[in-house]
Every structure is written in C-alpha cells, then in structure tokens.
Amino acid sequence: MIGARLVRVEDERFLRGEGRFVADISLPFMTEAFVLRSPHAHARISRIDIGPALALDGVQAVVTAADLPARLPPIPCRIPTHGNMEPFLQPVLCRDVARYVGEPVAVVVASNRAMAEDGAERIAIDWQPLPAVADAIAGLKPDAPAVHDAGNVASRWGFDLGNVETALSEAAVTVRQTFGIQRHTAMPLETRGLLAVYDGARRMLEVHGPTKVPHTNHALLARMLQVSTAEIRFIEPDVGGSFGARGEFYPEDFLIPWLALRLRKPVRWIEDRLEHFAAINHSRESRFEVTAAADAEGRLTAFDVKLVADLGAYIRTHGDVVPSHAAASFPGPYRVRNYRVAAVAALSNKTPSGTVRAPGMFEANFARERAVDMLADKLGIDPAEIRRRNLIRREEMPWRVGTESVRRPIIFDSGDFSFVFERAVSEFDRTALPRSASGTIRRGRGICALVEPSAFGAFESARVEVDGEGFVHVVTGATSQGQGHETSLAQVAAAVLEVPIDRIRVRHGDTGLIRFGGGTYASRAAVMAGNAVHAAAVAVKAKALRTAAQKLEVAEEDVRLADGRFELAGTPEVNITFAAIARLLAPGNAELLQSPTVANIADNDGLTASCHIRGVPSGTSVFAVHLAEVAVDVETGQVAVERYLVAADVGRAINPRIVEGQLIGGVVQGLGGTLLEEIVYDAEGQLQTGTFADYLLPSVHDAPAITAMVIEHALSPSNPLGVKGVGEVGTSGAAAAIGNAVARALGVPAAINALPLTPERVIAATCAGPVP
Amino acid sequence: MKPAPFDYAAPRTLDEAIDLLGRHGEDARPLAGGQSLMPMLALRLSRPSLLVDLNRVESLSGIRIDDDELRIGAMTRQAEALESAEIRRHVPLLAQALAEVGHPPTRARGTIGGSLAHADPAAELPAVIVALGAKLVIRGATGERVLRAEEFFRGMFETDVKAGELLVEIRIPIQAQGSAFLEIALRKGDFAIVSVAASIALGPDQRCVAATLVLGGVGPMPVRCADSERRLIGHTPDAAAISAAAEAIPIDRVELGSRSASRGYRRRVAPVLVKRALAAAAGAAGAAP
Amino acid sequence: MKLFSVTLVVNGRAVTLRVEARQSLADALRGELGLTGTHLGCEHGVCGACTVLLDGEPVRGCLLLAVQTEGTEVTTIEGISPPAGLNELQESFRRHHALQCGYCTPGMVLSLHALLARDPTADEEAIREAISGNLCRCTGYLPILQAALHVAQSNRLKRADTSSTQSSA
C-alpha cells in the first residue's frame, strides 16, 4: 500500500462540487464581517467616527482598537528569532499609527457582506499621513523615516565558517553579483475566511476555517481571550490551497472569534481578493550580494553573502525565519567549507512578510545557482560539470553545513547527490528536442541543484482506532490544504493494518478530535504525520494481536494478520476479525475482563492507540535537480519555457502520484515567481497590484511540458518510513533553472539577476552583452 | 467586493433603453456584457444609481452585410463575432484580434460595443476598429449620429458617447486586403502591452495600393501611423519598405508605461511588432515572400 | 431594500429567487440555493472559479447579476454530476490527479464539459484555450490537460467504433 499510485479518496467530493470550504458553511442568524483597512502606508489616526456606520440599517456592530480588551497583547512571534522582536509586533487593530496599506483599523459586522461594506464606507477617519519607507534597503539609510520607534532593523546575524578571506584571495576565479528577488506570495485560489460561533450554554466557541497549524493557534487564541482551551474548538474545513501563507496568527484570527463571543452571534468573515492582496503574508523580497570563488579545476572554494530581506511593517508569527533559512542554507548541495553571510531583516511600510513555499530557499537557490553559472562561464566549464565536481558525496553524509536556522542545525541527513544528478541530466539529454536558434528565437538550457531541508517542527500527533464495524479511524494534528493527506495517511494505516483503503477515515485539523497537533508546514505532513500514523497503527496492530491470541487461546507468535482478520498460523479457520477484537476491547465489554480491577479497566479503552512522534531538529533533506529549456525572443524579450525536468530523491514515496503532483504544481508556481508574479508598491508605499488583472498567476498557456522524476534512493534515517518532505522542492529551484537558461540563451552570464524576468528585463539583459 | 446598491432595469427596446438613460443622465450606466463594468461595480469604482441592462434589447445584436459594409450590432457577443463566417471572410483583422480578447467565458458575454465604449487603452478592439476605418453609430434621445472611429475615442476610458446616448452599431467597410493583428501581452489573453493592427492591399503589380497601421496599448487612444502608411503606398511591401514604415511610426505617441513594461520598452518593441505585423499582412495580401 | 423576483431554470429545475439588484449570480446560487460548488476566487472575473453554464455556455458567475438571468438555464457543477459517483470527465480528473485543493475544480470541469459537448474530440490547443481563463494554483495544469485529452481520445475511439459498425452494417 505504501508506494501505490492510488487515486485520491478526497477527489470525489471536490469533483462533484461537494467540498466544504469555510464560505460554504452558514449558520442561522449568522452575521458577516468586513475589515476596514488602512488606505495609507504610514499615517497617524487622529479621529475615528463610527456613528454613521452604526446608524446604517443592517449594521450590527462596529469595533475599533478602543473596543479591544484591555491589556490585549500584540500578536506574538512563535519561533526563535535572531533578535528581540517585541518592538515590532503587530496589534490586532491599529490604535494610533497604521504602518501598511491593508492594516486592519475597524471591523463592521452586518446582516450580510454587502451591508458590512456599505457600513465601512461610512466610517470617517482623520488620517495624518507620515513619510513611508517603501523600500527596505532605502529604509536602512540613516535619514530614512522610521517604521517603528525602535527603527527599521528587526535583526542582524551571520555566520563565518572556514576562512573566507583566504579562500577569496587564493581563488583562481571569483565572481561578484547582486541578485534581487521580488516581493510575491502564495496566492491560493481560495482567500482566507473564518466562521466563529459561541454557544453560551455549552461555553464553547467554535471556529471554522483555521488551517495549517490549528492547535498552535487554538492555544494562542485561548491565551489572548483568557479562556480555557477547553472552551474553544478549531475545525479545519476543506481549504483551497495554502503554499505556506495560511499559518500565521492573523489579526482576523483574534478579531472574528472575539466578535462572536462579544456579539453572541455567529460571525463569518470571508476575505475578498482585494483584501487578500494586502492582508495575506507576502514573501521573498530580498537582495543577495554574492561573491563566489573557485579554483582552477572548478572546485567551489567560498561563498561570501550579504543578505537584506524586506519583512514589511511588522514582525508577525514567523519572525525572521525566511531570511534565516536563506542564510543558513545558502551553500546548497556543494562541498564548500568557507562560507560567510551577514544578514539583515529590515522593515518597510508594506504588508508583513512571512513564509511561502520554499521560504528563503527559492531566493537563495536563485542567487547561488546564478553565481555558480557565472563561475562556470569564467572557467569555461560546462554548467553541469562544475556542479558535478562539487556535489557533497554520499560518504560525507550526514553533512553538517555548520549553520543553523531558527536554532536548528542544518544537517543533510542522507543523500546520493551524484546518482540523482546524473539520472536527471541524462534523462533531460535523452529527451532533448532537435531545436535550436531560429530567427529571433534563442534557446538555452539551465540547471539548478539544490537541497531542500524539510519536515521541521517539534512533533506530530496521530490516533488510530478500529471501531466495532471494522472501520479504521485515523485522526491527526496535521492539516490538509489540498495535498492529499486523507489518501496518503490512509495508505500508511492500510499498509500496517492490511485493511482496504475504503475502510479508513482520516480526520484532521480539529482540536475537538485530538488534543495536540503540529500542523502542516515545511513539507512535514508525510514525514511527521505519516510516521505518527504508522507508529499508532503498529501499536493498534500489536494490541489487536495480543487480544486475538488471548481470545483464541493461542500464543501471540502463532497469530497472523491476513485479510483484515487475525488467524492461527496454519489453521486459518481459527480466526477473529478486527471488528470483533474492537468489540472485545470496547469499554464495558466484560468478556476478556477478569475480576474488575483498576489495572484491567485502564486497558479496556477500545482498539486504539495514540502517538506523538518527535521531530528530528534538522528534519529531512531532499536533493533535487531542476533543468529548464527556454526559448527567448531577443527582439521582444518574451521567454517561453519549453521543457522542464525536476528530479528529487524523496527517500520513499507513500503515493508517487501525489508526489509527482507536488513537483509539477510546484514548478509552475515557481515559474510564476520567475516570470510573472510581483507585488508592486509605488514610492509612497501604495499597493499597485490589488487584483488578478495586475498580479499575474501562470495560466495554462504558461505551463511547459514537465517531467517529474520521483527517485526513491536515499531513505531518510530520521524516520522509520524513510520518507522525506517533498512539498516545496518543485518550487525551490525554478527561478535558478529558468534564470540560468535565459542567461545561457542570450549568452549573457551575468545579466540575469533580478526577478521577475519580464520581457523588459530580458531585453535589458540582451543589451548587457557578455561580461568582460 | 460587493457593489454599492443600485436599481436595475431591463428594457426590451432601444427606445426604452435610451429613454431610461436620458431620464437618469449621469446616474445611469448601460450594462452590456459586464466583463469590465461588473468588476468596477464590485470594486465600487463605479457607483451608478441605475443599471440599464441592454441584454434584452434584441435589435442591438447581430451581424449583417449591407452593401459594402459589415454591420455589427453593439451587443453582439465577442464569441459570436469570433465564430462569424462573415467576419472571417470580410474583416479577418477583427477575427484575428478577437482571438486575443480575454478567454472563452469572457467572450461568451463580452460584447463588441461594450469593449469599444469602455475604451480601455490596452484593449484590442479600439485599435482594430480604427484600422478598419469603421464608423460608429450613436443613438440618443434626439436621434442618431455617425462617427468615424478616430473621432469616437476621446481619451483613456473616454469616448464621444454622452450621458443618455448609446453606441448601437459598428459599420465596417469591406475591403479586399491582407491583415494581421499582433500583440505582446504578459500572458495570452491579457490586455496588450503593445498591439498592432495592420492591413495591406496590393495592386496587380504587387505594390501597395492601401495600407493601414494602428498601434494599441501605447497611448490613451489608438495611435494611427499615417506616415508609415504613406511610406508603404506605391511600394512593394518588402523588408526595406516595411523597415522604412516601422521607422516612421510616431514613437513619441508611445506614451504609456507601467512597472512591468515601461514606456522605453514599449518604444523599443513597437517597431519590432510593426515589422512583423506588416510582413504578415503583406503575406496575407498575397505579396511574394 | 428593493428585491427583484427572478425565475430561471437551475440544473433542470425552475426556481424563483428574490434578490437585490446588486447580487451576483454566483452569490445567489451559493446563498439562495445552497449550490456551494460554485466558488468565488476573485469576484472580478479573472480566476474562473465561479464558472457556470448559462444556456450551455461557460460564463463568469461573478460577472453576471442574478436579476439578469430571468428566463435562462443555468447549470452548475452540481447539475452535471451524476446522482452518485462521477461522470466520465470527472472520473478522468480523478485518474489523472487533475486536482489538489479542489477550489478551481468545478470551474475547470464546467469549462471542459462545455468544450467537449461542443467538440467531443477537442485537441490540446482547443483544451488549453477552453481553460485559459481558469486559474489553478496547485496542479501546474498538465494533469488537467491530460484528463481532458483522455476523454477526447476516448470519444475519438467511440466515434471510430460507431463509424466502423455503421459501415459494416
């Protein structure tokens, strides 16, 4: 069952239109909320008049910061950071000063959404605009306006490994280049949304809509509301994509449940796309100044990096993790021991920045792999060859980079990089198309090698239970935003318990069903939840076997599991089904009990087992190779990606079909970030891209032919299944591979250094010509 | 993103529609295919008190040939026009451009007249309608007037249609000529960064007897390249003639720029696209390769 | 608040809605009729998640007012789904892993359903054009193309079967 290309169990409901997303849920007497947001990048509020809004028919409540509970803390940062983030945290509603376009100022609750918007138009606010920092790099200058009293730098840190200065001075060649990665973000097709309802009789606040890390946010909401966690239940509905951006504790995550509690009515907030552009965490905006060195044989000898990341107006839940990952993992899959990085997490008057699929890695891979290609060009070595000469070797595993991110060491747990590399390159060569330059079209091929650290986080939970009808219930703290965990986790349970997949029900993301949970981020669900389910299923099987032996009055070692029942080896007619064992173990079933004692009552809790598996601090590491072939029109600068291959060593694929889907989908998302997507602000910090007409997602016409090679070679030693997290690998290397391909097509090794590669940038690069 | 409140009327006849629009003046907006107006309503950028829905006025739809003119009712759907055999045969330039307008579901509702009346500088149809030398029929309470396409567009999102008036018909002269429509967009189906509508008619001696060249997406209104057209007339449309025509486009009228495509970029690629479009039009006109 | 009464056929059944003029068809289908398979992704006509069939043609449900649909026939994803299980196109989506989060899926299926009704043996170019206005953020589109091509291919085979049966008869 593990390794089977099963079709997904969740598909039928989605294909029939029966998926249940948060906006599909409505309750009697439900109200709808609209969040009024700052239209200014930086402005002081001198007065808010909510009177005219409240007077409007249908408006039921309007709240501003003045209405918030006294001593309500700002939204905390939940992971280790490189500095003290307290001065930069975001309040759930801005009180005096708004620091980005889109910062929540007030919430209007009305009978329906249209009325709430009508009401919001009648809120009068006196704004006193302040000078804004529209660009974090400009914001580092001494005379720049201050985003916060504590300044515009949230944190600074670095690493200095080996001896970079010596390596640079002794290098045969060095290259130096600045790479810019634009602000863009996850942009799932479903916006965010919440529905909160308070049942005063049960003292229960139910919140529909949280996802990614519901247990974490559940605990945080309880703390902010100062109520027991037992009085709040978070329920994850179907979720229309996340790609990293749904995991923060957003202001609305407090505001909507708090309003439901305050108004004693169901309150639903469904973000619209316009809000989403200003409200969802942005990501990726950063600048890398890279110096890379190699010896005459093409051995990489040093990377020296200065990194500035623009984190927007506040430090939110994810702290400075994005540049932290980039700084810690910059050296990538290469045997480079001289590495120095100086990183700055800077602030600006823009939407706060957080994680998006391959956070920090998409950026770092682009900068590093472009620099490696520049070295190859200077040395006259083929791009594949220079990488080949520098890959970390199998016998060097586990490889300690020597850096850490969010206080976790970067260690590559296993890998046979050369094996994967050669397979990828030869497959791409084998399937090459007989096409070359023609007319104004130039073709080029680009390559990227990378390691994606994944499966971080302290733990994950699972409970596996067999009921009296023989159905298997799997409950996990991990969540699903479309990845297919209901199928892959069922496959893990089915593999252990040998029951058909249609007898298994997977439930997730519900704090009412399981007390603890980690969630889905950092490509961790298959690794963490997969192994938690595996361990719980193994425990259930052991318990069932023990019970079967007892019931059949035979020795445990003589009992076999086959076809969903336990039978005496050699005498299959002596058997007992899973369902019968579950009934035997049901509380209250006296059959197997001896005289009622405390000891045997404790064991009589059903055929169930829980597991809370602990994470390995450094997670798992996936080695991947991206290869892209592009056609560039040198007269117009238009780039078409014609062919793409991504190969990844995933350790073990629970469901190869799902893994391929992650890789292919990830590539197209990365292609969007390479060629099309950019969140643009003007010099005053006004958001310029507020609709899908301005922010361009790849369409079907942009999707190239993609080969996904799922390689199961180097098992992860960190977990019994040997799986590695694969969700981000497809995105991670796209800019690097496509960027290198475009540079090669044009014969301008140094000129492709800023994303996205718009036709205009490509034209500018063609003018740059070869580097001297 | 819910619209501000408005009232709604769905007249069945053109007279009723014009009467309603006339009575409500600036407060009323005609609703054609809704592919541009509806987003503006949802964003509350447009706030009419009354929407006059033209979709029930049957007389506003249809494609017919009248003498040497092709007449298209303003409410004719873009999808219908794209599939029309008459349009393909008699004004292929329009069919070529329509293929670049949006996507099947937007063309299923979007209308020819609606796109023209919206006058988005990045839209395809305004440039094409100028290139085709079309006439636009505008009806108001006091009667009908006919404008040349170049008189119709007054600025960015601005036409000569006054409050209370409606664009009711587009009349396109039928001419035997080769044509081409090319554009650069960041994605297929998007509005153009630069678009070029070109047509060429050849005499028996393979020399140009007529040429039209119009740029879209570069200025507030379509830009007619009269000098380029003149340079082609009387010449064989070979590479040299086409280059000369491309050099003569009024480059200072390439005014628009955006973050993803600056004015400088548009000025650089406009001649490239012009050359390609003219070559394609010449080929379609039967010029020797 | 002025309400308009609109009578139309939705998924084969006549319904009468009472709606505000400003209410979109998508909102009315979801809010008044509980047909929540029609999803809202952008409400400005770009993403295609709200695609429904209006008299058989795919249109944006967010760019049409409910009051405009008097006398029309509207078909949603619920309307093309069999009473249980999946139709051929839906099944092909499942077989080809042509969906992940499922949010764009109803719009994709309806756009392709309309294409294949008109052109049962559509080629890849026609399929790409048919879904060019439907954004998907998960799949990278290729599995969706494969799912639709598979149905077109199977229609081609059926047609070949039928014609060979006819010619032999």
PDB file of N, CA and C in Angstrom, chain A residues 636-686:
ATOM      1  N   THR A 636      11.821  40.915 -28.541  1.00  0.00           N
ATOM      2  CA  THR A 636      10.747  41.359 -27.637  1.00  0.00           C
ATOM      3  C   THR A 636      11.033  41.019 -26.176  1.00  0.00           C
ATOM      4  N   GLY A 637      11.967  40.135 -25.941  1.00  0.00           N
ATOM      5  CA  GLY A 637      12.281  39.741 -24.563  1.00  0.00           C
ATOM      6  C   GLY A 637      11.337  38.699 -23.992  1.00  0.00           C
ATOM      7  N   GLN A 638      10.444  38.197 -24.809  1.00  0.00           N
ATOM      8  CA  GLN A 638       9.496  37.211 -24.283  1.00  0.00           C
ATOM      9  C   GLN A 638      10.194  35.863 -24.078  1.00  0.00           C
ATOM     10  N   VAL A 639       9.911  35.256 -22.940  1.00  0.00           N
ATOM     11  CA  VAL A 639      10.517  33.975 -22.585  1.00  0.00           C
ATOM     12  C   VAL A 639       9.435  32.903 -22.579  1.00  0.00           C
ATOM     13  N   ALA A 640       9.690  31.823 -23.265  1.00  0.00           N
ATOM     14  CA  ALA A 640       8.796  30.668 -23.159  1.00  0.00           C
ATOM     15  C   ALA A 640       9.605  29.504 -22.606  1.00  0.00           C
ATOM     16  N   VAL A 641       9.125  28.927 -21.519  1.00  0.00           N
ATOM     17  CA  VAL A 641       9.768  27.719 -21.012  1.00  0.00           C
ATOM     18  C   VAL A 641       9.181  26.566 -21.815  1.00  0.00           C
ATOM     19  N   GLU A 642      10.026  25.885 -22.553  1.00  0.00           N
ATOM     20  CA  GLU A 642       9.516  24.857 -23.460  1.00  0.00           C
ATOM     21  C   GLU A 642       9.525  23.466 -22.846  1.00  0.00           C
ATOM     22  N   ARG A 643      10.445  23.271 -21.933  1.00  0.00           N
ATOM     23  CA  ARG A 643      10.619  21.907 -21.428  1.00  0.00           C
ATOM     24  C   ARG A 643      11.248  22.019 -20.046  1.00  0.00           C
ATOM     25  N   TYR A 644      10.830  21.147 -19.163  1.00  0.00           N
ATOM     26  CA  TYR A 644      11.321  21.252 -17.792  1.00  0.00           C
ATOM     27  C   TYR A 644      11.417  19.853 -17.202  1.00  0.00           C
ATOM     28  N   LEU A 645      12.427  19.659 -16.401  1.00  0.00           N
ATOM     29  CA  LEU A 645      12.536  18.388 -15.686  1.00  0.00           C
ATOM     30  C   LEU A 645      12.907  18.687 -14.247  1.00  0.00           C
ATOM     31  N   VAL A 646      12.220  18.028 -13.349  1.00  0.00           N
ATOM     32  CA  VAL A 646      12.616  18.119 -11.947  1.00  0.00           C
ATOM     33  C   VAL A 646      12.769  16.699 -11.421  1.00  0.00           C
ATOM     34  N   ALA A 647      13.913  16.448 -10.808  1.00  0.00           N
ATOM     35  CA  ALA A 647      14.179  15.130 -10.227  1.00  0.00           C
ATOM     36  C   ALA A 647      14.449  15.322  -8.742  1.00  0.00           C
ATOM     37  N   ALA A 648      13.846  14.499  -7.926  1.00  0.00           N
ATOM     38  CA  ALA A 648      14.037  14.648  -6.487  1.00  0.00           C
ATOM     39  C   ALA A 648      14.145  13.280  -5.841  1.00  0.00           C
ATOM     40  N   ASP A 649      15.105  13.168  -4.951  1.00  0.00           N
ATOM     41  CA  ASP A 649      15.228  11.934  -4.160  1.00  0.00           C
ATOM     42  C   ASP A 649      14.381  12.107  -2.906  1.00  0.00           C
ATOM     43  N   VAL A 650      13.231  11.459  -2.913  1.00  0.00           N
ATOM     44  CA  VAL A 650      12.258  11.674  -1.837  1.00  0.00           C
ATOM     45  C   VAL A 650      12.385  10.613  -0.738  1.00  0.00           C
ATOM     46  N   GLY A 651      13.432   9.795  -0.830  1.00  0.00           N
ATOM     47  CA  GLY A 651      13.552   8.712   0.147  1.00  0.00           C
ATOM     48  C   GLY A 651      12.577   7.624  -0.218  1.00  0.00           C
ATOM     49  N   ARG A 652      11.351   7.837   0.224  1.00  0.00           N
ATOM     50  CA  ARG A 652      10.318   6.869  -0.088  1.00  0.00           C
ATOM     51  C   ARG A 652       9.029   7.633  -0.385  1.00  0.00           C
ATOM     52  N   ALA A 653       8.347   7.264  -1.451  1.00  0.00           N
ATOM     53  CA  ALA A 653       7.094   7.945  -1.821  1.00  0.00           C
ATOM     54  C   ALA A 653       5.923   7.118  -1.313  1.00  0.00           C
ATOM     55  N   ILE A 654       5.116   7.692  -0.442  1.00  0.00           N
ATOM     56  CA  ILE A 654       3.930   6.983   0.042  1.00  0.00           C
ATOM     57  C   ILE A 654       2.965   6.777  -1.120  1.00  0.00           C
ATOM     58  N   ASN A 655       2.804   7.844  -1.933  1.00  0.00           N
ATOM     59  CA  ASN A 655       1.963   7.766  -3.133  1.00  0.00           C
ATOM     60  C   ASN A 655       2.647   8.561  -4.244  1.00  0.00           C
ATOM     61  N   PRO A 656       3.355   7.869  -5.136  1.00  0.00           N
ATOM     62  CA  PRO A 656       4.137   8.575  -6.168  1.00  0.00           C
ATOM     63  C   PRO A 656       3.307   9.537  -7.008  1.00  0.00           C
ATOM     64  N   ARG A 657       2.030   9.212  -7.213  1.00  0.00           N
ATOM     65  CA  ARG A 657       1.177  10.092  -7.998  1.00  0.00           C
ATOM     66  C   ARG A 657       1.045  11.449  -7.296  1.00  0.00           C
ATOM     67  N   ILE A 658       0.858  11.404  -5.997  1.00  0.00           N
ATOM     68  CA  ILE A 658       0.730  12.652  -5.235  1.00  0.00           C
ATOM     69  C   ILE A 658       2.066  13.395  -5.226  1.00  0.00           C
ATOM     70  N   VAL A 659       3.149  12.675  -5.108  1.00  0.00           N
ATOM     71  CA  VAL A 659       4.475  13.317  -5.116  1.00  0.00           C
ATOM     72  C   VAL A 659       4.725  14.010  -6.450  1.00  0.00           C
ATOM     73  N   GLU A 660       4.403  13.339  -7.546  1.00  0.00           N
ATOM     74  CA  GLU A 660       4.559  13.969  -8.869  1.00  0.00           C
ATOM     75  C   GLU A 660       3.715  15.229  -8.964  1.00  0.00           C
ATOM     76  N   GLY A 661       2.504  15.151  -8.426  1.00  0.00           N
ATOM     77  CA  GLY A 661       1.629  16.322  -8.447  1.00  0.00           C
ATOM     78  C   GLY A 661       2.230  17.490  -7.695  1.00  0.00           C
ATOM     79  N   GLN A 662       2.862  17.192  -6.557  1.00  0.00           N
ATOM     80  CA  GLN A 662       3.528  18.254  -5.794  1.00  0.00           C
ATOM     81  C   GLN A 662       4.674  18.861  -6.598  1.00  0.00           C
ATOM     82  N   LEU A 663       5.428  18.017  -7.269  1.00  0.00           N
ATOM     83  CA  LEU A 663       6.578  18.513  -8.033  1.00  0.00           C
ATOM     84  C   LEU A 663       6.127  19.368  -9.223  1.00  0.00           C
ATOM     85  N   ILE A 664       5.181  18.858  -9.988  1.00  0.00           N
ATOM     86  CA  ILE A 664       4.751  19.571 -11.196  1.00  0.00           C
ATOM     87  C   ILE A 664       4.059  20.885 -10.823  1.00  0.00           C
ATOM     88  N   GLY A 665       3.150  20.790  -9.875  1.00  0.00           N
ATOM     89  CA  GLY A 665       2.467  22.002  -9.436  1.00  0.00           C
ATOM     90  C   GLY A 665       3.442  23.007  -8.857  1.00  0.00           C
ATOM     91  N   GLY A 666       4.420  22.504  -8.129  1.00  0.00           N
ATOM     92  CA  GLY A 666       5.422  23.383  -7.540  1.00  0.00           C
ATOM     93  C   GLY A 666       6.244  24.099  -8.588  1.00  0.00           C
ATOM     94  N   VAL A 667       6.576  23.397  -9.660  1.00  0.00           N
ATOM     95  CA  VAL A 667       7.364  24.013 -10.729  1.00  0.00           C
ATOM     96  C   VAL A 667       6.593  25.185 -11.342  1.00  0.00           C
ATOM     97  N   VAL A 668       5.319  24.973 -11.632  1.00  0.00           N
ATOM     98  CA  VAL A 668       4.556  26.041 -12.287  1.00  0.00           C
ATOM     99  C   VAL A 668       4.392  27.231 -11.345  1.00  0.00           C
ATOM    100  N   GLN A 669       4.266  26.944 -10.057  1.00  0.00           N
ATOM    101  CA  GLN A 669       4.219  28.052  -9.101  1.00  0.00           C
ATOM    102  C   GLN A 669       5.553  28.816  -9.109  1.00  0.00           C
ATOM    103  N   GLY A 670       6.641  28.064  -9.141  1.00  0.00           N
ATOM    104  CA  GLY A 670       7.950  28.707  -9.196  1.00  0.00           C
ATOM    105  C   GLY A 670       8.157  29.458 -10.496  1.00  0.00           C
ATOM    106  N   LEU A 671       7.604  28.929 -11.580  1.00  0.00           N
ATOM    107  CA  LEU A 671       7.677  29.617 -12.871  1.00  0.00           C
ATOM    108  C   LEU A 671       6.949  30.962 -12.787  1.00  0.00           C
ATOM    109  N   GLY A 672       5.828  30.970 -12.076  1.00  0.00           N
ATOM    110  CA  GLY A 672       5.113  32.238 -11.883  1.00  0.00           C
ATOM    111  C   GLY A 672       5.991  33.253 -11.181  1.00  0.00           C
ATOM    112  N   GLY A 673       6.666  32.819 -10.127  1.00  0.00           N
ATOM    113  CA  GLY A 673       7.549  33.717  -9.387  1.00  0.00           C
ATOM    114  C   GLY A 673       8.776  34.130 -10.181  1.00  0.00           C
ATOM    115  N   THR A 674       9.091  33.370 -11.203  1.00  0.00           N
ATOM    116  CA  THR A 674      10.260  33.682 -12.026  1.00  0.00           C
ATOM    117  C   THR A 674       9.921  34.648 -13.158  1.00  0.00           C
ATOM    118  N   LEU A 675       8.751  34.462 -13.742  1.00  0.00           N
ATOM    119  CA  LEU A 675       8.439  35.217 -14.960  1.00  0.00           C
ATOM    120  C   LEU A 675       7.341  36.257 -14.796  1.00  0.00           C
ATOM    121  N   LEU A 676       6.416  36.046 -13.884  1.00  0.00           N
ATOM    122  CA  LEU A 676       5.185  36.839 -13.912  1.00  0.00           C
ATOM    123  C   LEU A 676       4.850  37.597 -12.641  1.00  0.00           C
ATOM    124  N   GLU A 677       4.984  36.961 -11.512  1.00  0.00           N
ATOM    125  CA  GLU A 677       4.344  37.467 -10.306  1.00  0.00           C
ATOM    126  C   GLU A 677       5.181  38.525  -9.598  1.00  0.00           C
ATOM    127  N   GLU A 678       4.540  39.619  -9.260  1.00  0.00           N
ATOM    128  CA  GLU A 678       5.221  40.633  -8.466  1.00  0.00           C
ATOM    129  C   GLU A 678       4.191  41.493  -7.756  1.00  0.00           C
ATOM    130  N   ILE A 679       4.395  41.666  -6.473  1.00  0.00           N
ATOM    131  CA  ILE A 679       3.572  42.617  -5.729  1.00  0.00           C
ATOM    132  C   ILE A 679       4.300  43.949  -5.784  1.00  0.00           C
ATOM    133  N   VAL A 680       3.640  44.928  -6.372  1.00  0.00           N
ATOM    134  CA  VAL A 680       4.288  46.216  -6.637  1.00  0.00           C
ATOM    135  C   VAL A 680       3.728  47.283  -5.703  1.00  0.00           C
ATOM    136  N   TYR A 681       4.624  48.059  -5.144  1.00  0.00           N
ATOM    137  CA  TYR A 681       4.237  49.254  -4.380  1.00  0.00           C
ATOM    138  C   TYR A 681       4.842  50.471  -5.072  1.00  0.00           C
ATOM    139  N   ASP A 682       4.170  51.608  -4.956  1.00  0.00           N
ATOM    140  CA  ASP A 682       4.783  52.814  -5.502  1.00  0.00           C
ATOM    141  C   ASP A 682       5.689  53.449  -4.438  1.00  0.00           C
ATOM    142  N   ALA A 683       6.276  54.581  -4.779  1.00  0.00           N
ATOM    143  CA  ALA A 683       7.268  55.192  -3.885  1.00  0.00           C
ATOM    144  C   ALA A 683       6.662  55.639  -2.563  1.00  0.00           C
ATOM    145  N   GLU A 684       5.342  55.826  -2.528  1.00  0.00           N
ATOM    146  CA  GLU A 684       4.681  56.221  -1.272  1.00  0.00           C
ATOM    147  C   GLU A 684       4.183  55.017  -0.485  1.00  0.00           C
ATOM    148  N   GLY A 685       4.466  53.825  -0.985  1.00  0.00           N
ATOM    149  CA  GLY A 685       4.019  52.631  -0.269  1.00  0.00           C
ATOM    150  C   GLY A 685       2.599  52.231  -0.593  1.00  0.00           C
ATOM    151  N   GLN A 686       2.056  52.784  -1.698  1.00  0.00           N
ATOM    152  CA  GLN A 686       0.719  52.371  -2.116  1.00  0.00           C
ATOM    153  C   GLN A 686       0.817  51.050  -2.882  1.00  0.00           C
TER     154      GLN A 686
END
